[in-house]
């Protein structure tokens, strides 16, 4: 008889919301969750991020290493510093959290047991040999736990390519009807400069907090003294990240424009803002497409995460 694995971390349930951090094999367990969860909270990007974290759960044993049992790995987001400690008590439960999780769990189990995809490992392998798309992870994300958006790999490739197409067409749409092809190339060159500007800002925004953490660890020897007081993490790392992101702005005070202000009939400030905006738009579009192509799952850019 086919089995399912629903792994909850039940000893630490002080958080209001849970998150599906892993699902599989294939995409259908996440689809069942999307169709049945009363308070959905899931993101396909979490499967990539969870693989980087130096930790593990029983889900991998059931679904990957030994059992090949389909299921979901669901974790709670808040109160992790109480997990497996003497402070992990019933008194820390938030009102309504168990009821909400129970409502979700009951609907998910019913949906799994009624799903036509619930097969044993041999049947799934035979089906995957015929339909290879069953093994591909889908893209899904929730909006404030109100509803969950779910679409397949093929749809993701199509949808996530639209912003990149818009980025390449933007210079033509903005300049060609009035100023011709030469101005379009100059505009696109400025967009590339804006992309480079944002790339340096993002890289420095990551490097600075990492460097600060390494230096602090060398002098203090306490790597996670912020864990039980989350606001300290913002105070320690956010200023460093903001400082790194502002360095290109301070060093690049005069944005080198390729476009001729007198020809375009726009102020320099407007052209600089336009170049930075479309540069950021193009950078995130390229990152999304590259991630879709080279990742086994789809770590996408979601505005409403």
Tab-separated table of C-alpha atoms in Angstrom:
chain	number	residue	atom	x	y	z
A	1	UNK	CA	0.000	0.000	0.000
A	2	UNK	CA	1.434	3.444	-0.881
A	3	UNK	CA	2.617	5.572	2.020
A	4	UNK	CA	2.984	9.306	2.531
A	5	UNK	CA	5.337	11.223	4.767
A	6	UNK	CA	4.233	14.453	6.417
A	7	UNK	CA	7.077	15.639	8.624
A	8	UNK	CA	6.243	18.362	11.140
A	9	UNK	CA	8.673	19.732	13.689
A	10	UNK	CA	6.118	19.544	16.489
A	11	UNK	CA	8.355	20.257	19.457
A	12	UNK	CA	8.702	23.892	18.548
A	13	UNK	CA	5.295	25.252	17.674
A	14	UNK	CA	5.457	28.747	19.063
A	15	UNK	CA	5.254	30.255	15.585
A	16	UNK	CA	2.061	31.360	13.928
A	17	UNK	CA	3.001	30.107	10.476
A	18	UNK	CA	4.557	26.995	9.045
A	19	UNK	CA	6.430	26.654	5.777
A	20	UNK	CA	6.783	23.819	3.295
A	21	UNK	CA	10.561	23.657	2.895
A	22	UNK	CA	10.810	20.368	0.952
A	23	UNK	CA	8.462	18.261	-1.139
A	24	UNK	CA	8.724	15.305	-3.450
A	25	UNK	CA	9.549	13.050	-5.125
A	26	UNK	CA	8.329	14.979	-8.151
A	27	UNK	CA	5.999	17.943	-8.155
A	28	UNK	CA	2.667	16.358	-7.297
A	29	UNK	CA	2.995	16.501	-3.454
A	30	UNK	CA	3.375	20.277	-3.631
A	31	UNK	CA	0.414	20.419	-6.023
A	32	UNK	CA	-1.729	18.480	-3.537
A	33	UNK	CA	-0.689	20.943	-0.838
A	34	UNK	CA	-1.539	23.897	-3.084
A	35	UNK	CA	-5.009	22.504	-3.737
A	36	UNK	CA	-5.874	21.469	-0.185
A	37	UNK	CA	-4.124	23.629	2.438
A	38	UNK	CA	-6.511	25.975	4.225
A	39	UNK	CA	-3.707	28.348	5.276
A	40	UNK	CA	-1.020	27.718	2.652
A	41	UNK	CA	2.500	28.922	3.254
A	42	UNK	CA	5.058	27.489	0.871
A	43	UNK	CA	7.743	28.624	-1.527
A	44	UNK	CA	9.660	26.529	-4.016
A	45	UNK	CA	12.722	28.697	-3.337
A	46	UNK	CA	12.836	27.257	0.181
A	47	UNK	CA	13.887	23.887	-1.255
A	48	UNK	CA	17.069	25.446	-2.616
A	49	UNK	CA	17.788	27.426	0.530
A	50	UNK	CA	17.082	24.486	2.838
A	51	UNK	CA	19.700	22.431	1.015
A	52	UNK	CA	22.363	24.981	1.963
A	53	UNK	CA	21.528	24.928	5.686
A	54	UNK	CA	23.813	22.517	7.614
A	55	UNK	CA	20.955	20.491	9.042
A	56	UNK	CA	18.614	17.690	8.139
A	57	UNK	CA	15.190	16.241	8.901
A	58	UNK	CA	13.493	12.859	8.793
A	59	UNK	CA	11.937	13.813	5.465
A	60	UNK	CA	15.153	13.075	3.557
A	61	UNK	CA	15.336	9.595	5.080
A	62	UNK	CA	11.768	8.803	4.053
A	63	UNK	CA	11.678	10.506	0.658
A	64	UNK	CA	15.230	10.275	-0.674
A	65	UNK	CA	17.663	7.969	1.105
A	66	UNK	CA	15.656	4.849	1.884
A	67	UNK	CA	11.892	4.840	1.514
A	68	UNK	CA	11.244	6.860	-1.663
A	69	UNK	CA	8.020	7.874	0.083
A	70	UNK	CA	6.292	11.015	-1.249
A	71	UNK	CA	5.528	13.744	1.223
A	72	UNK	CA	6.135	17.223	2.604
A	73	UNK	CA	8.623	18.632	5.085
A	74	UNK	CA	6.935	21.424	7.041
A	75	UNK	CA	8.763	23.626	9.529
A	76	UNK	CA	7.690	26.421	11.864
A	77	UNK	CA	9.348	29.757	11.303
A	78	UNK	CA	9.317	31.529	14.663
A	79	UNK	CA	10.781	30.667	18.037
A	80	UNK	CA	13.620	28.511	16.761
A	81	UNK	CA	15.803	29.445	19.734
A	82	UNK	CA	13.421	27.475	22.016
A	83	UNK	CA	13.689	24.326	19.914
A	84	UNK	CA	14.956	21.283	21.888
A	85	UNK	CA	15.619	23.358	24.996
A	86	UNK	CA	14.085	23.487	28.466
A	87	UNK	CA	12.147	26.576	27.347
A	88	UNK	CA	10.247	24.615	24.687
A	89	UNK	CA	7.049	24.356	26.736
A	90	UNK	CA	3.311	24.338	26.129
A	91	UNK	CA	2.993	27.800	27.674
A	92	UNK	CA	4.800	29.285	24.695
A	93	UNK	CA	2.143	28.176	22.238
A	94	UNK	CA	0.436	31.065	20.520
A	95	UNK	CA	-3.375	30.964	20.636
A	96	UNK	CA	-4.846	29.430	17.517
A	97	UNK	CA	-1.579	28.033	16.164
A	98	UNK	CA	-2.413	24.380	16.853
A	99	UNK	CA	-5.944	24.803	15.463
A	100	UNK	CA	-4.651	26.345	12.237
A	101	UNK	CA	-2.024	23.640	11.793
A	102	UNK	CA	-4.591	20.944	12.514
A	103	UNK	CA	-6.962	22.366	9.909
A	104	UNK	CA	-4.148	22.297	7.372
A	105	UNK	CA	-2.996	18.805	8.287
A	106	UNK	CA	-6.472	17.268	8.140
A	107	UNK	CA	-7.189	18.661	4.682
A	108	UNK	CA	-3.739	17.695	3.365
A	109	UNK	CA	-4.015	14.082	4.553
A	110	UNK	CA	-7.460	13.727	2.988
A	111	UNK	CA	-6.177	15.160	-0.296
A	112	UNK	CA	-3.149	12.855	-0.326
A	113	UNK	CA	-5.187	9.728	0.309
A	114	UNK	CA	-7.640	10.641	-2.465
A	115	UNK	CA	-4.961	11.593	-4.991
A	116	UNK	CA	-4.559	9.390	-8.053
A	117	UNK	CA	-0.806	10.051	-7.907
A	118	UNK	CA	-0.419	8.163	-4.636
A	119	UNK	CA	1.426	5.102	-5.924
A	120	UNK	CA	4.214	2.877	-4.702
A	121	UNK	CA	7.815	3.475	-5.767
A	122	UNK	CA	7.738	0.935	-8.616
A	123	UNK	CA	4.567	2.418	-10.112
A	124	UNK	CA	6.003	5.937	-9.878
A	125	UNK	CA	9.199	4.881	-11.669
A	126	UNK	CA	7.170	3.360	-14.499
A	127	UNK	CA	5.072	6.494	-14.760
A	128	UNK	CA	8.135	8.763	-14.689
A	129	UNK	CA	9.703	6.819	-17.544
A	130	UNK	CA	6.675	7.699	-19.669
A	131	UNK	CA	6.117	11.240	-18.412
A	132	UNK	CA	9.404	12.890	-17.457
A	133	UNK	CA	7.677	16.087	-16.341
A	134	UNK	CA	6.504	14.255	-13.206
A	135	UNK	CA	10.063	14.443	-11.842
A	136	UNK	CA	10.435	18.176	-12.384
A	137	UNK	CA	9.792	20.570	-9.554
A	138	UNK	CA	7.141	23.183	-10.070
A	139	UNK	CA	7.154	26.821	-9.000
A	140	UNK	CA	4.833	27.804	-6.180
A	141	UNK	CA	4.522	30.577	-3.633
A	142	UNK	CA	1.853	31.897	-1.322
A	143	UNK	CA	0.489	35.390	-0.857
A	144	UNK	CA	0.189	36.211	2.862
A	145	UNK	CA	-1.092	32.650	3.464
A	146	UNK	CA	-4.338	33.601	1.692
A	147	UNK	CA	-3.770	31.525	-1.419
A	148	UNK	CA	-0.968	29.704	-3.200
A	149	UNK	CA	0.132	30.278	-6.793
A	150	UNK	CA	1.374	27.171	-8.571
A	151	UNK	CA	2.636	26.620	-12.108
A	152	UNK	CA	4.721	24.049	-13.958
A	153	UNK	CA	8.295	24.175	-15.212
A	154	UNK	CA	7.262	24.866	-18.802
A	155	UNK	CA	5.023	27.716	-17.704
A	156	UNK	CA	7.821	29.058	-15.501
A	157	UNK	CA	10.265	29.164	-18.404
A	158	UNK	CA	7.745	31.109	-20.462
A	159	UNK	CA	6.599	33.516	-17.750
A	160	UNK	CA	10.081	34.213	-16.391
A	161	UNK	CA	11.395	35.028	-19.865
A	162	UNK	CA	8.915	37.867	-20.429
A	163	UNK	CA	10.778	40.431	-18.251
A	164	UNK	CA	14.019	39.745	-20.129
A	165	UNK	CA	12.260	40.281	-23.462
A	166	UNK	CA	10.828	43.552	-22.144
A	167	UNK	CA	14.315	44.649	-21.052
A	168	UNK	CA	15.758	44.147	-24.541
A	169	UNK	CA	12.781	45.813	-26.223
A	170	UNK	CA	12.680	48.810	-23.870
A	171	UNK	CA	15.346	50.896	-25.715
A	172	UNK	CA	13.506	50.412	-29.008
A	173	UNK	CA	10.148	51.342	-27.526
A	174	UNK	CA	11.528	54.366	-25.677
A	175	UNK	CA	13.828	55.871	-28.316
A	176	UNK	CA	13.401	54.402	-31.800
A	177	UNK	CA	10.136	56.109	-32.856
A	178	UNK	CA	11.604	59.575	-32.214
A	179	UNK	CA	15.411	59.442	-32.258
A	180	UNK	CA	16.319	56.386	-34.317
A	181	UNK	CA	18.497	53.320	-33.945
A	182	UNK	CA	21.701	55.088	-32.855
A	183	UNK	CA	19.971	56.526	-29.814
A	184	UNK	CA	18.568	53.060	-29.038
A	185	UNK	CA	22.076	51.610	-28.810
A	186	UNK	CA	23.185	54.490	-26.585
A	187	UNK	CA	20.165	53.921	-24.345
A	188	UNK	CA	20.865	50.194	-24.099
A	189	UNK	CA	24.483	50.971	-23.210
A	190	UNK	CA	23.272	53.141	-20.330
A	191	UNK	CA	20.971	50.343	-19.200
A	192	UNK	CA	23.985	48.005	-19.076
A	193	UNK	CA	25.842	50.549	-16.961
A	194	UNK	CA	22.867	50.682	-14.617
A	195	UNK	CA	22.940	46.890	-14.422
A	196	UNK	CA	26.630	46.971	-13.521
A	197	UNK	CA	25.888	49.605	-10.886
A	198	UNK	CA	23.295	47.384	-9.189
A	199	UNK	CA	25.485	44.285	-9.503
A	200	UNK	CA	28.293	45.938	-7.547
A	201	UNK	CA	25.807	47.213	-4.961
A	202	UNK	CA	24.325	43.746	-4.381
A	203	UNK	CA	27.732	42.061	-4.174
A	204	UNK	CA	29.031	44.604	-1.670
A	205	UNK	CA	25.772	44.352	0.270
A	206	UNK	CA	26.541	40.649	0.736
A	207	UNK	CA	30.309	40.853	1.223
A	208	UNK	CA	30.223	43.504	3.951
A	209	UNK	CA	27.977	41.579	6.421
A	210	UNK	CA	29.952	38.377	5.810
A	211	UNK	CA	33.249	40.164	6.437
A	212	UNK	CA	31.826	41.784	9.571
A	213	UNK	CA	30.612	38.401	10.859
A	214	UNK	CA	34.033	36.809	10.287
A	215	UNK	CA	35.874	39.668	12.000
A	216	UNK	CA	33.450	39.661	14.934
A	217	UNK	CA	33.853	35.905	15.321
A	218	UNK	CA	37.649	36.217	15.387
A	219	UNK	CA	37.518	38.711	18.251
A	220	UNK	CA	34.501	37.511	20.252
A	221	UNK	CA	34.310	33.756	19.620
A	222	UNK	CA	30.496	33.909	19.887
A	223	UNK	CA	28.976	33.078	16.532
A	224	UNK	CA	25.231	33.181	17.326
A	225	UNK	CA	24.762	35.506	20.278
A	226	UNK	CA	21.999	37.223	18.276
A	227	UNK	CA	19.899	34.071	17.826
A	228	UNK	CA	17.650	34.456	20.888
A	229	UNK	CA	17.174	38.181	20.209
A	230	UNK	CA	16.398	38.467	16.487
A	231	UNK	CA	16.408	42.272	16.469
A	232	UNK	CA	20.157	42.140	17.139
A	233	UNK	CA	20.622	40.434	13.770
A	234	UNK	CA	19.137	43.470	12.043
A	235	UNK	CA	21.240	45.854	14.108
A	236	UNK	CA	24.422	43.895	13.434
A	237	UNK	CA	24.068	43.021	9.760
A	238	UNK	CA	21.636	45.455	8.132
A	239	UNK	CA	23.806	48.598	8.610
A	240	UNK	CA	26.784	46.728	7.111
A	241	UNK	CA	24.702	45.619	4.159
A	242	UNK	CA	23.323	49.112	3.572
A	243	UNK	CA	26.828	50.573	3.793
A	244	UNK	CA	28.044	48.138	1.159
A	245	UNK	CA	25.118	48.899	-1.137
A	246	UNK	CA	25.727	52.657	-0.845
A	247	UNK	CA	29.408	52.473	-1.780
A	248	UNK	CA	28.772	52.453	-5.566
A	249	UNK	CA	26.546	55.493	-5.120
A	250	UNK	CA	29.301	57.350	-3.265
A	251	UNK	CA	32.081	56.332	-5.656
A	252	UNK	CA	29.986	56.753	-8.793
A	253	UNK	CA	28.670	60.224	-8.032
A	254	UNK	CA	28.559	61.246	-11.671
A	255	UNK	CA	26.810	58.531	-13.680
A	256	UNK	CA	28.580	58.312	-17.084
A	257	UNK	CA	25.824	58.617	-19.655
A	258	UNK	CA	26.271	57.525	-23.261
A	259	UNK	CA	23.171	59.384	-24.416
A	260	UNK	CA	23.425	63.012	-25.447
A	261	UNK	CA	21.194	65.112	-23.200
A	262	UNK	CA	20.768	67.762	-25.888
A	263	UNK	CA	19.515	65.187	-28.402
A	264	UNK	CA	17.156	63.241	-26.154
A	265	UNK	CA	15.663	66.432	-24.697
A	266	UNK	CA	15.580	64.993	-21.189
A	267	UNK	CA	17.414	66.139	-18.089
A	268	UNK	CA	20.472	64.258	-16.899
A	269	UNK	CA	18.693	63.292	-13.671
A	270	UNK	CA	15.855	61.687	-15.634
A	271	UNK	CA	18.264	59.724	-17.814
A	272	UNK	CA	20.285	58.529	-14.810
A	273	UNK	CA	17.139	57.387	-13.000
A	274	UNK	CA	15.946	55.625	-16.144
A	275	UNK	CA	19.289	53.845	-16.609
A	276	UNK	CA	19.380	52.664	-12.990
A	277	UNK	CA	15.766	51.497	-13.044
A	278	UNK	CA	16.081	49.495	-16.251
A	279	UNK	CA	19.504	48.241	-15.190
A	280	UNK	CA	18.014	46.761	-12.021
A	281	UNK	CA	15.074	45.385	-14.010
A	282	UNK	CA	17.418	43.696	-16.480
A	283	UNK	CA	19.686	42.298	-13.765
A	284	UNK	CA	16.860	40.586	-11.899
A	285	UNK	CA	15.364	39.335	-15.164
A	286	UNK	CA	18.658	37.734	-16.195
A	287	UNK	CA	19.190	36.197	-12.756
A	288	UNK	CA	15.713	34.692	-12.880
A	289	UNK	CA	16.203	33.124	-16.301
A	290	UNK	CA	19.689	31.828	-15.459
A	291	UNK	CA	18.400	30.302	-12.247
A	292	UNK	CA	15.551	28.631	-14.119
A	293	UNK	CA	17.929	27.071	-16.626
A	294	UNK	CA	20.704	25.850	-14.357
A	295	UNK	CA	18.851	24.938	-11.174
A	296	UNK	CA	17.003	21.721	-10.519
A	297	UNK	CA	14.301	23.842	-8.915
A	298	UNK	CA	13.286	27.383	-9.630
A	299	UNK	CA	14.493	30.014	-7.229
A	300	UNK	CA	12.491	32.871	-8.644
A	301	UNK	CA	12.121	36.513	-7.736
A	302	UNK	CA	8.810	37.056	-6.043
A	303	UNK	CA	7.584	40.518	-5.243
A	304	UNK	CA	4.939	39.338	-2.797
A	305	UNK	CA	6.945	36.827	-0.747
